[in-house]
């Protein structure tokens, strides 16, 4: 996949995160909850690549288009390579950037909240609670830490 700009912070209402019986992450319907995430622009070749890596063909996940509420980033779209460099530069720079984003979220006049349709990978086949796979936990912790530095709440 090519490097794409990070477009927005986003929230999907009515769902919660889970580790399913396959030992991997999923989201399941849960009316009082919400799941936060990051929204990227992708093209058709990226979508095909995601389909392969998420296991669409063997039936592990399905592609769904869901309405999400999103918040603009204070600096506009950010290149993922830029964010990776900021995260590698150390927590102080990434925390500074995250604080800028938090300040933006707290400034009601400057935050644009819009509904956008986004591609989401969901498993409706594997929805039972399970134990996380060995090796997957470390990847999830790293991804969640990076997302937290970019403004996703914990």
Coordinates of C-alpha atoms in Angstrom, one line a residue:
X1 CA 0.0 0.0 0.0
X2 CA 1.2 3.5 -0.7
X3 CA 1.5 6.1 1.9
X4 CA -1.8 7.9 2.5
X5 CA -2.7 11.0 4.4
X6 CA -4.4 10.6 7.8
X7 CA -7.6 12.5 7.3
X8 CA -9.6 12.5 10.5
X9 CA -10.2 11.1 13.9
X10 CA -13.4 9.2 13.9
X11 CA -16.0 7.5 16.1
X12 CA -18.3 4.6 15.3
X13 CA -21.3 4.7 17.6
X14 CA -23.2 1.6 18.6
X15 CA -20.2 -0.7 18.6
X16 CA -17.5 -1.9 20.9
X17 CA -14.1 -3.6 20.4
X18 CA -13.6 -7.2 21.2
X19 CA -11.0 -10.0 20.8
X20 CA -13.0 -12.8 19.1
X21 CA -12.6 -16.6 19.2
X22 CA -9.9 -16.4 16.5
X23 CA -7.9 -14.3 18.9
X24 CA -7.9 -11.1 16.8
X25 CA -9.7 -7.8 17.0
X26 CA -13.2 -7.2 15.9
X27 CA -16.0 -4.8 16.5
X28 CA -19.5 -5.9 17.5
X29 CA -22.8 -4.1 17.9
X30 CA -23.3 -2.6 21.4
X31 CA -25.8 0.3 21.4
X32 CA -24.4 2.2 24.5
X33 CA -20.8 2.0 23.3
X34 CA -18.5 3.6 20.6
X35 CA -15.2 2.8 19.0
X36 CA -12.7 5.5 18.1
X37 CA -10.3 5.2 15.2
X38 CA -8.3 6.9 12.5
X39 CA -9.6 7.5 9.0
X40 CA -7.3 7.3 6.0
X41 CA -7.9 8.0 2.3
X42 CA -7.4 4.8 0.2
X43 CA -7.7 3.9 -3.5
X44 CA -8.8 0.7 -5.2
X45 CA -5.4 -1.0 -5.0
X46 CA -5.2 -0.2 -1.3
X47 CA -8.7 -1.7 -0.8
X48 CA -7.6 -4.9 -2.6
X49 CA -4.5 -5.1 -0.4
X50 CA -6.6 -4.6 2.7
X51 CA -9.0 -7.2 1.6
X52 CA -6.1 -9.7 1.4
X53 CA -4.5 -8.8 4.7
X54 CA -7.8 -8.7 6.6
X55 CA -8.9 -12.1 5.2
X56 CA -12.0 -11.2 3.2
X57 CA -11.8 -14.0 0.8
X58 CA -11.5 -16.8 3.3
X59 CA -14.4 -15.2 5.3
X60 CA -12.6 -13.9 8.3
X61 CA -13.9 -10.4 7.8
X62 CA -16.4 -8.6 5.6
X63 CA -16.2 -5.1 4.2
X64 CA -18.9 -2.8 5.4
X65 CA -19.5 0.8 4.7
X66 CA -20.6 2.5 7.9
X67 CA -21.5 6.1 8.9
X68 CA -19.0 7.5 11.3
X69 CA -18.8 10.8 13.0
X70 CA -15.4 12.4 12.4
X71 CA -13.4 15.3 13.7
X72 CA -10.9 17.2 11.5
X73 CA -7.3 17.3 12.4
X74 CA -5.9 20.7 13.5
X75 CA -3.2 20.7 10.8
X76 CA -5.3 19.2 8.1
X77 CA -4.4 15.8 6.6
X78 CA -1.1 14.3 7.9
X79 CA 1.1 11.9 5.9
X80 CA 1.5 8.6 7.8
X81 CA 5.3 8.8 7.2
X82 CA 5.3 12.2 9.0
X83 CA 3.4 10.7 11.9
X84 CA 5.7 7.7 12.0
X85 CA 8.7 10.0 12.2
X86 CA 7.1 12.0 15.0
X87 CA 6.4 8.8 17.0
X88 CA 9.9 7.6 16.4
X89 CA 11.4 11.0 17.5
X90 CA 10.1 10.2 20.9
X91 CA 7.1 10.7 23.1
X92 CA 7.6 14.4 23.8
X93 CA 7.1 15.4 20.1
X94 CA 4.2 13.0 19.6
X95 CA 2.6 14.2 22.9
X96 CA 3.0 17.8 21.8
X97 CA 1.2 17.0 18.5
X98 CA -1.5 15.1 20.4
X99 CA -1.9 18.0 22.8
X100 CA -2.5 20.3 19.8
X101 CA -5.1 17.9 18.6
X102 CA -6.7 17.8 22.1
X103 CA -6.8 21.6 22.2
X104 CA -8.5 21.5 18.8
X105 CA -11.1 19.0 20.0
X106 CA -11.8 21.2 23.0
X107 CA -12.3 24.3 20.9
X108 CA -15.9 23.8 19.7
X109 CA -15.8 26.8 17.3
X110 CA -12.9 25.3 15.4
X111 CA -13.8 21.6 15.3
X112 CA -15.7 20.4 12.4
X113 CA -17.8 17.3 13.2
X114 CA -19.2 15.6 10.1
X115 CA -20.7 12.3 9.2
X116 CA -18.7 10.3 6.7
X117 CA -19.1 6.9 5.3
X118 CA -16.0 4.7 5.8
X119 CA -14.9 1.2 4.9
X120 CA -14.7 -0.9 8.0
X121 CA -13.7 -4.6 8.3
X122 CA -16.0 -6.5 10.6
X123 CA -16.5 -10.2 11.3
X124 CA -20.1 -11.2 11.7
X125 CA -19.0 -14.9 11.6
X126 CA -16.6 -14.8 14.6
X127 CA -18.3 -12.8 17.3
X128 CA -17.7 -14.9 20.5
X129 CA -15.3 -13.5 23.0
X130 CA -11.9 -15.1 23.0
X131 CA -8.3 -14.8 24.2
X132 CA -5.8 -12.7 22.3
X133 CA -3.3 -14.6 20.0
X134 CA 0.3 -14.7 21.1
X135 CA 2.1 -12.0 19.2
X136 CA -1.1 -10.1 18.4
X137 CA -1.1 -8.5 21.8
X138 CA 2.2 -6.7 21.2
X139 CA 1.0 -5.4 17.8
X140 CA -2.3 -4.2 19.3
X141 CA -0.5 -2.4 22.2
X142 CA 1.8 -0.6 19.9
X143 CA -1.0 0.4 17.5
X144 CA -3.1 1.6 20.5
X145 CA -0.2 3.6 21.9
X146 CA 0.4 5.3 18.6
X147 CA -3.3 6.0 18.1
X148 CA -3.5 7.5 21.6
X149 CA -0.7 9.9 20.8
X150 CA -2.7 11.0 17.7
X151 CA -5.7 11.8 19.8
X152 CA -7.7 8.6 20.1
X153 CA -8.9 8.1 23.7
X154 CA -7.9 5.0 25.5

